[in-house]
């Protein structure tokens, strides 16, 4: 290192790290949805709709559209994790999207054309937990544990 060289330490807030981790998990899930074996009934994977019989980990209904949504959420999470405000927006906004998706999954008939994502009961439970978790990570005060600095005068 030369004497005039400077280094800049990039400090991430805990919320930014949470958003980045969630983004990476979404990317991983999106990729895994396209891997035969990890996704059972892979030969039944369709573009969209309730006719897709593919199951990620043998549990969660997936389609090409569903996998692409996971990939897009992952990219958004990583991009938005670059700033504290973006990380919060991703976690809260994404969490709300997943809570709406949970409600949607409860309301629709899983065997109807309305189930275009597709979702099943396992997806519904996952969407509820994911939505609540993301909103909580986006809203919990992360500096509450710091004690005020005492004045030594």
JSON list of C-alpha atoms in Angstrom, two decimals:
[
{"chain": "A", "resi": 1, "resn": "UNK", "atom": "CA", "xyz": [0.00, 0.00, 0.00]},
{"chain": "A", "resi": 2, "resn": "UNK", "atom": "CA", "xyz": [1.38, 3.42, -0.88]},
{"chain": "A", "resi": 3, "resn": "UNK", "atom": "CA", "xyz": [1.64, 6.11, 1.80]},
{"chain": "A", "resi": 4, "resn": "UNK", "atom": "CA", "xyz": [-1.01, 8.25, 0.08]},
{"chain": "A", "resi": 5, "resn": "UNK", "atom": "CA", "xyz": [-3.47, 5.41, -0.43]},
{"chain": "A", "resi": 6, "resn": "UNK", "atom": "CA", "xyz": [-6.62, 5.53, 1.61]},
{"chain": "A", "resi": 7, "resn": "UNK", "atom": "CA", "xyz": [-9.04, 2.81, 2.44]},
{"chain": "A", "resi": 8, "resn": "UNK", "atom": "CA", "xyz": [-12.70, 3.23, 3.01]},
{"chain": "A", "resi": 9, "resn": "UNK", "atom": "CA", "xyz": [-14.47, 0.83, 5.29]},
{"chain": "A", "resi": 10, "resn": "UNK", "atom": "CA", "xyz": [-18.01, 0.16, 4.21]},
{"chain": "A", "resi": 11, "resn": "UNK", "atom": "CA", "xyz": [-20.21, -0.31, 7.25]},
{"chain": "A", "resi": 12, "resn": "UNK", "atom": "CA", "xyz": [-23.54, -2.03, 6.84]},
{"chain": "A", "resi": 13, "resn": "UNK", "atom": "CA", "xyz": [-26.35, -1.70, 9.32]},
{"chain": "A", "resi": 14, "resn": "UNK", "atom": "CA", "xyz": [-27.88, -4.87, 10.73]},
{"chain": "A", "resi": 15, "resn": "UNK", "atom": "CA", "xyz": [-31.01, -4.17, 8.66]},
{"chain": "A", "resi": 16, "resn": "UNK", "atom": "CA", "xyz": [-28.92, -3.99, 5.49]},
{"chain": "A", "resi": 17, "resn": "UNK", "atom": "CA", "xyz": [-27.38, -7.36, 6.36]},
{"chain": "A", "resi": 18, "resn": "UNK", "atom": "CA", "xyz": [-30.82, -8.85, 7.02]},
{"chain": "A", "resi": 19, "resn": "UNK", "atom": "CA", "xyz": [-32.07, -7.57, 3.65]},
{"chain": "A", "resi": 20, "resn": "UNK", "atom": "CA", "xyz": [-29.01, -8.97, 1.88]},
{"chain": "A", "resi": 21, "resn": "UNK", "atom": "CA", "xyz": [-29.41, -12.38, 3.55]},
{"chain": "A", "resi": 22, "resn": "UNK", "atom": "CA", "xyz": [-33.11, -12.49, 2.65]},
{"chain": "A", "resi": 23, "resn": "UNK", "atom": "CA", "xyz": [-32.19, -11.50, -0.91]},
{"chain": "A", "resi": 24, "resn": "UNK", "atom": "CA", "xyz": [-29.62, -14.29, -1.16]},
{"chain": "A", "resi": 25, "resn": "UNK", "atom": "CA", "xyz": [-32.15, -16.81, 0.19]},
{"chain": "A", "resi": 26, "resn": "UNK", "atom": "CA", "xyz": [-34.68, -15.72, -2.45]},
{"chain": "A", "resi": 27, "resn": "UNK", "atom": "CA", "xyz": [-32.04, -16.13, -5.17]},
{"chain": "A", "resi": 28, "resn": "UNK", "atom": "CA", "xyz": [-31.16, -19.58, -3.87]},
{"chain": "A", "resi": 29, "resn": "UNK", "atom": "CA", "xyz": [-34.81, -20.66, -3.77]},
{"chain": "A", "resi": 30, "resn": "UNK", "atom": "CA", "xyz": [-35.35, -19.32, -7.29]},
{"chain": "A", "resi": 31, "resn": "UNK", "atom": "CA", "xyz": [-32.41, -21.30, -8.63]},
{"chain": "A", "resi": 32, "resn": "UNK", "atom": "CA", "xyz": [-33.33, -24.46, -6.70]},
{"chain": "A", "resi": 33, "resn": "UNK", "atom": "CA", "xyz": [-36.80, -24.34, -8.24]},
{"chain": "A", "resi": 34, "resn": "UNK", "atom": "CA", "xyz": [-35.18, -25.08, -11.60]},
{"chain": "A", "resi": 35, "resn": "UNK", "atom": "CA", "xyz": [-33.10, -28.05, -10.42]},
{"chain": "A", "resi": 36, "resn": "UNK", "atom": "CA", "xyz": [-34.56, -31.53, -10.98]},
{"chain": "A", "resi": 37, "resn": "UNK", "atom": "CA", "xyz": [-34.35, -33.63, -7.83]},
{"chain": "A", "resi": 38, "resn": "UNK", "atom": "CA", "xyz": [-34.49, -30.61, -5.54]},
{"chain": "A", "resi": 39, "resn": "UNK", "atom": "CA", "xyz": [-37.77, -29.88, -7.31]},
{"chain": "A", "resi": 40, "resn": "UNK", "atom": "CA", "xyz": [-39.81, -33.08, -7.46]},
{"chain": "A", "resi": 41, "resn": "UNK", "atom": "CA", "xyz": [-42.10, -33.75, -10.42]},
{"chain": "A", "resi": 42, "resn": "UNK", "atom": "CA", "xyz": [-39.81, -31.47, -12.40]},
{"chain": "A", "resi": 43, "resn": "UNK", "atom": "CA", "xyz": [-41.30, -32.82, -15.65]},
{"chain": "A", "resi": 44, "resn": "UNK", "atom": "CA", "xyz": [-44.61, -31.21, -14.54]},
{"chain": "A", "resi": 45, "resn": "UNK", "atom": "CA", "xyz": [-43.07, -27.72, -14.17]},
{"chain": "A", "resi": 46, "resn": "UNK", "atom": "CA", "xyz": [-45.17, -25.29, -16.22]},
{"chain": "A", "resi": 47, "resn": "UNK", "atom": "CA", "xyz": [-44.91, -21.59, -16.99]},
{"chain": "A", "resi": 48, "resn": "UNK", "atom": "CA", "xyz": [-47.64, -20.63, -14.56]},
{"chain": "A", "resi": 49, "resn": "UNK", "atom": "CA", "xyz": [-50.93, -21.87, -13.18]},
{"chain": "A", "resi": 50, "resn": "UNK", "atom": "CA", "xyz": [-52.29, -24.48, -10.87]},
{"chain": "A", "resi": 51, "resn": "UNK", "atom": "CA", "xyz": [-51.51, -27.31, -13.30]},
{"chain": "A", "resi": 52, "resn": "UNK", "atom": "CA", "xyz": [-47.82, -27.14, -12.44]},
{"chain": "A", "resi": 53, "resn": "UNK", "atom": "CA", "xyz": [-47.22, -30.27, -10.39]},
{"chain": "A", "resi": 54, "resn": "UNK", "atom": "CA", "xyz": [-43.61, -29.40, -9.55]},
{"chain": "A", "resi": 55, "resn": "UNK", "atom": "CA", "xyz": [-42.81, -29.18, -5.84]},
{"chain": "A", "resi": 56, "resn": "UNK", "atom": "CA", "xyz": [-39.72, -27.48, -4.44]},
{"chain": "A", "resi": 57, "resn": "UNK", "atom": "CA", "xyz": [-38.26, -29.85, -1.82]},
{"chain": "A", "resi": 58, "resn": "UNK", "atom": "CA", "xyz": [-41.30, -32.03, -2.47]},
{"chain": "A", "resi": 59, "resn": "UNK", "atom": "CA", "xyz": [-43.46, -29.57, -0.50]},
{"chain": "A", "resi": 60, "resn": "UNK", "atom": "CA", "xyz": [-43.90, -26.13, -2.08]},
{"chain": "A", "resi": 61, "resn": "UNK", "atom": "CA", "xyz": [-45.75, -25.64, -5.38]},
{"chain": "A", "resi": 62, "resn": "UNK", "atom": "CA", "xyz": [-43.59, -23.93, -8.00]},
{"chain": "A", "resi": 63, "resn": "UNK", "atom": "CA", "xyz": [-43.81, -22.90, -11.62]},
{"chain": "A", "resi": 64, "resn": "UNK", "atom": "CA", "xyz": [-41.46, -21.04, -13.91]},
{"chain": "A", "resi": 65, "resn": "UNK", "atom": "CA", "xyz": [-43.27, -17.80, -12.97]},
{"chain": "A", "resi": 66, "resn": "UNK", "atom": "CA", "xyz": [-42.98, -18.60, -9.25]},
{"chain": "A", "resi": 67, "resn": "UNK", "atom": "CA", "xyz": [-39.23, -19.25, -9.61]},
{"chain": "A", "resi": 68, "resn": "UNK", "atom": "CA", "xyz": [-38.72, -16.04, -11.59]},
{"chain": "A", "resi": 69, "resn": "UNK", "atom": "CA", "xyz": [-40.55, -14.07, -8.87]},
{"chain": "A", "resi": 70, "resn": "UNK", "atom": "CA", "xyz": [-38.15, -15.54, -6.29]},
{"chain": "A", "resi": 71, "resn": "UNK", "atom": "CA", "xyz": [-35.17, -14.57, -8.44]},
{"chain": "A", "resi": 72, "resn": "UNK", "atom": "CA", "xyz": [-36.52, -11.03, -8.93]},
{"chain": "A", "resi": 73, "resn": "UNK", "atom": "CA", "xyz": [-37.12, -10.64, -5.18]},
{"chain": "A", "resi": 74, "resn": "UNK", "atom": "CA", "xyz": [-33.55, -11.80, -4.59]},
{"chain": "A", "resi": 75, "resn": "UNK", "atom": "CA", "xyz": [-32.09, -9.27, -6.99]},
{"chain": "A", "resi": 76, "resn": "UNK", "atom": "CA", "xyz": [-34.27, -6.53, -5.48]},
{"chain": "A", "resi": 77, "resn": "UNK", "atom": "CA", "xyz": [-33.19, -7.50, -1.97]},
{"chain": "A", "resi": 78, "resn": "UNK", "atom": "CA", "xyz": [-29.50, -7.33, -2.81]},
{"chain": "A", "resi": 79, "resn": "UNK", "atom": "CA", "xyz": [-29.88, -4.05, -4.69]},
{"chain": "A", "resi": 80, "resn": "UNK", "atom": "CA", "xyz": [-31.97, -2.43, -1.96]},
{"chain": "A", "resi": 81, "resn": "UNK", "atom": "CA", "xyz": [-29.68, -3.69, 0.82]},
{"chain": "A", "resi": 82, "resn": "UNK", "atom": "CA", "xyz": [-27.06, -1.20, -0.36]},
{"chain": "A", "resi": 83, "resn": "UNK", "atom": "CA", "xyz": [-28.67, 1.59, 1.67]},
{"chain": "A", "resi": 84, "resn": "UNK", "atom": "CA", "xyz": [-30.35, 1.57, 5.09]},
{"chain": "A", "resi": 85, "resn": "UNK", "atom": "CA", "xyz": [-33.56, 3.08, 3.68]},
{"chain": "A", "resi": 86, "resn": "UNK", "atom": "CA", "xyz": [-33.62, 0.66, 0.79]},
{"chain": "A", "resi": 87, "resn": "UNK", "atom": "CA", "xyz": [-33.12, -2.29, 3.13]},
{"chain": "A", "resi": 88, "resn": "UNK", "atom": "CA", "xyz": [-36.02, -1.18, 5.29]},
{"chain": "A", "resi": 89, "resn": "UNK", "atom": "CA", "xyz": [-38.24, -0.62, 2.25]},
{"chain": "A", "resi": 90, "resn": "UNK", "atom": "CA", "xyz": [-37.39, -4.07, 0.88]},
{"chain": "A", "resi": 91, "resn": "UNK", "atom": "CA", "xyz": [-38.07, -5.85, 4.17]},
{"chain": "A", "resi": 92, "resn": "UNK", "atom": "CA", "xyz": [-41.30, -4.01, 5.00]},
{"chain": "A", "resi": 93, "resn": "UNK", "atom": "CA", "xyz": [-42.61, -3.76, 1.43]},
{"chain": "A", "resi": 94, "resn": "UNK", "atom": "CA", "xyz": [-41.63, -7.32, 0.56]},
{"chain": "A", "resi": 95, "resn": "UNK", "atom": "CA", "xyz": [-43.14, -8.56, 3.81]},
{"chain": "A", "resi": 96, "resn": "UNK", "atom": "CA", "xyz": [-46.42, -6.82, 3.01]},
{"chain": "A", "resi": 97, "resn": "UNK", "atom": "CA", "xyz": [-46.38, -8.39, -0.47]},
{"chain": "A", "resi": 98, "resn": "UNK", "atom": "CA", "xyz": [-45.96, -11.83, 1.09]},
{"chain": "A", "resi": 99, "resn": "UNK", "atom": "CA", "xyz": [-48.75, -11.18, 3.61]},
{"chain": "A", "resi": 100, "resn": "UNK", "atom": "CA", "xyz": [-51.04, -10.21, 0.69]},
{"chain": "A", "resi": 101, "resn": "UNK", "atom": "CA", "xyz": [-49.94, -13.38, -1.11]},
{"chain": "A", "resi": 102, "resn": "UNK", "atom": "CA", "xyz": [-50.78, -15.37, 2.04]},
{"chain": "A", "resi": 103, "resn": "UNK", "atom": "CA", "xyz": [-54.28, -13.87, 2.09]},
{"chain": "A", "resi": 104, "resn": "UNK", "atom": "CA", "xyz": [-54.63, -14.51, -1.63]},
{"chain": "A", "resi": 105, "resn": "UNK", "atom": "CA", "xyz": [-53.68, -18.15, -1.09]},
{"chain": "A", "resi": 106, "resn": "UNK", "atom": "CA", "xyz": [-56.32, -18.48, 1.63]},
{"chain": "A", "resi": 107, "resn": "UNK", "atom": "CA", "xyz": [-59.09, -16.96, -0.47]},
{"chain": "A", "resi": 108, "resn": "UNK", "atom": "CA", "xyz": [-58.62, -18.64, -3.85]},
{"chain": "A", "resi": 109, "resn": "UNK", "atom": "CA", "xyz": [-59.51, -22.17, -4.81]},
{"chain": "A", "resi": 110, "resn": "UNK", "atom": "CA", "xyz": [-56.16, -23.90, -5.30]},
{"chain": "A", "resi": 111, "resn": "UNK", "atom": "CA", "xyz": [-57.59, -25.91, -8.20]},
{"chain": "A", "resi": 112, "resn": "UNK", "atom": "CA", "xyz": [-58.87, -22.87, -10.09]},
{"chain": "A", "resi": 113, "resn": "UNK", "atom": "CA", "xyz": [-57.36, -20.64, -12.76]},
{"chain": "A", "resi": 114, "resn": "UNK", "atom": "CA", "xyz": [-57.05, -17.94, -10.07]},
{"chain": "A", "resi": 115, "resn": "UNK", "atom": "CA", "xyz": [-54.13, -19.95, -8.66]},
{"chain": "A", "resi": 116, "resn": "UNK", "atom": "CA", "xyz": [-51.78, -18.67, -11.36]},
{"chain": "A", "resi": 117, "resn": "UNK", "atom": "CA", "xyz": [-48.66, -18.40, -9.16]},
{"chain": "A", "resi": 118, "resn": "UNK", "atom": "CA", "xyz": [-49.25, -21.41, -8.05]},
{"chain": "A", "resi": 119, "resn": "UNK", "atom": "CA", "xyz": [-49.59, -21.77, -4.26]},
{"chain": "A", "resi": 120, "resn": "UNK", "atom": "CA", "xyz": [-50.55, -24.63, -1.97]},
{"chain": "A", "resi": 121, "resn": "UNK", "atom": "CA", "xyz": [-51.17, -24.93, 1.78]},
{"chain": "A", "resi": 122, "resn": "UNK", "atom": "CA", "xyz": [-47.45, -25.24, 2.54]},
{"chain": "A", "resi": 123, "resn": "UNK", "atom": "CA", "xyz": [-46.80, -22.08, 0.51]},
{"chain": "A", "resi": 124, "resn": "UNK", "atom": "CA", "xyz": [-49.52, -20.27, 2.44]},
{"chain": "A", "resi": 125, "resn": "UNK", "atom": "CA", "xyz": [-47.90, -21.05, 5.80]},
{"chain": "A", "resi": 126, "resn": "UNK", "atom": "CA", "xyz": [-44.47, -20.11, 4.46]},
{"chain": "A", "resi": 127, "resn": "UNK", "atom": "CA", "xyz": [-45.82, -16.82, 3.06]},
{"chain": "A", "resi": 128, "resn": "UNK", "atom": "CA", "xyz": [-47.35, -15.96, 6.44]},
{"chain": "A", "resi": 129, "resn": "UNK", "atom": "CA", "xyz": [-44.13, -16.63, 8.35]},
{"chain": "A", "resi": 130, "resn": "UNK", "atom": "CA", "xyz": [-42.00, -14.94, 5.70]},
{"chain": "A", "resi": 131, "resn": "UNK", "atom": "CA", "xyz": [-44.24, -11.87, 5.57]},
{"chain": "A", "resi": 132, "resn": "UNK", "atom": "CA", "xyz": [-44.33, -11.44, 9.35]},
{"chain": "A", "resi": 133, "resn": "UNK", "atom": "CA", "xyz": [-40.59, -12.05, 9.62]},
{"chain": "A", "resi": 134, "resn": "UNK", "atom": "CA", "xyz": [-39.68, -9.57, 6.91]},
{"chain": "A", "resi": 135, "resn": "UNK", "atom": "CA", "xyz": [-41.95, -6.85, 8.32]},
{"chain": "A", "resi": 136, "resn": "UNK", "atom": "CA", "xyz": [-40.52, -7.45, 11.81]},
{"chain": "A", "resi": 137, "resn": "UNK", "atom": "CA", "xyz": [-36.93, -7.24, 10.52]},
{"chain": "A", "resi": 138, "resn": "UNK", "atom": "CA", "xyz": [-37.82, -4.04, 8.72]},
{"chain": "A", "resi": 139, "resn": "UNK", "atom": "CA", "xyz": [-39.52, -2.37, 11.67]},
{"chain": "A", "resi": 140, "resn": "UNK", "atom": "CA", "xyz": [-37.82, -3.52, 14.87]},
{"chain": "A", "resi": 141, "resn": "UNK", "atom": "CA", "xyz": [-35.71, -0.80, 16.43]},
{"chain": "A", "resi": 142, "resn": "UNK", "atom": "CA", "xyz": [-32.14, -1.99, 16.08]},
{"chain": "A", "resi": 143, "resn": "UNK", "atom": "CA", "xyz": [-30.47, 0.65, 18.25]},
{"chain": "A", "resi": 144, "resn": "UNK", "atom": "CA", "xyz": [-32.62, 0.11, 21.34]},
{"chain": "A", "resi": 145, "resn": "UNK", "atom": "CA", "xyz": [-29.85, -1.80, 23.12]},
{"chain": "A", "resi": 146, "resn": "UNK", "atom": "CA", "xyz": [-27.43, 1.15, 23.15]},
{"chain": "A", "resi": 147, "resn": "UNK", "atom": "CA", "xyz": [-27.18, 2.92, 26.47]},
{"chain": "A", "resi": 148, "resn": "UNK", "atom": "CA", "xyz": [-26.96, 6.72, 26.44]},
{"chain": "A", "resi": 149, "resn": "UNK", "atom": "CA", "xyz": [-23.44, 8.11, 26.64]},
{"chain": "A", "resi": 150, "resn": "UNK", "atom": "CA", "xyz": [-22.77, 9.58, 30.07]},
{"chain": "A", "resi": 151, "resn": "UNK", "atom": "CA", "xyz": [-21.32, 13.08, 30.30]},
{"chain": "A", "resi": 152, "resn": "UNK", "atom": "CA", "xyz": [-18.07, 12.94, 32.29]},
{"chain": "A", "resi": 153, "resn": "UNK", "atom": "CA", "xyz": [-18.17, 16.60, 33.41]}
]
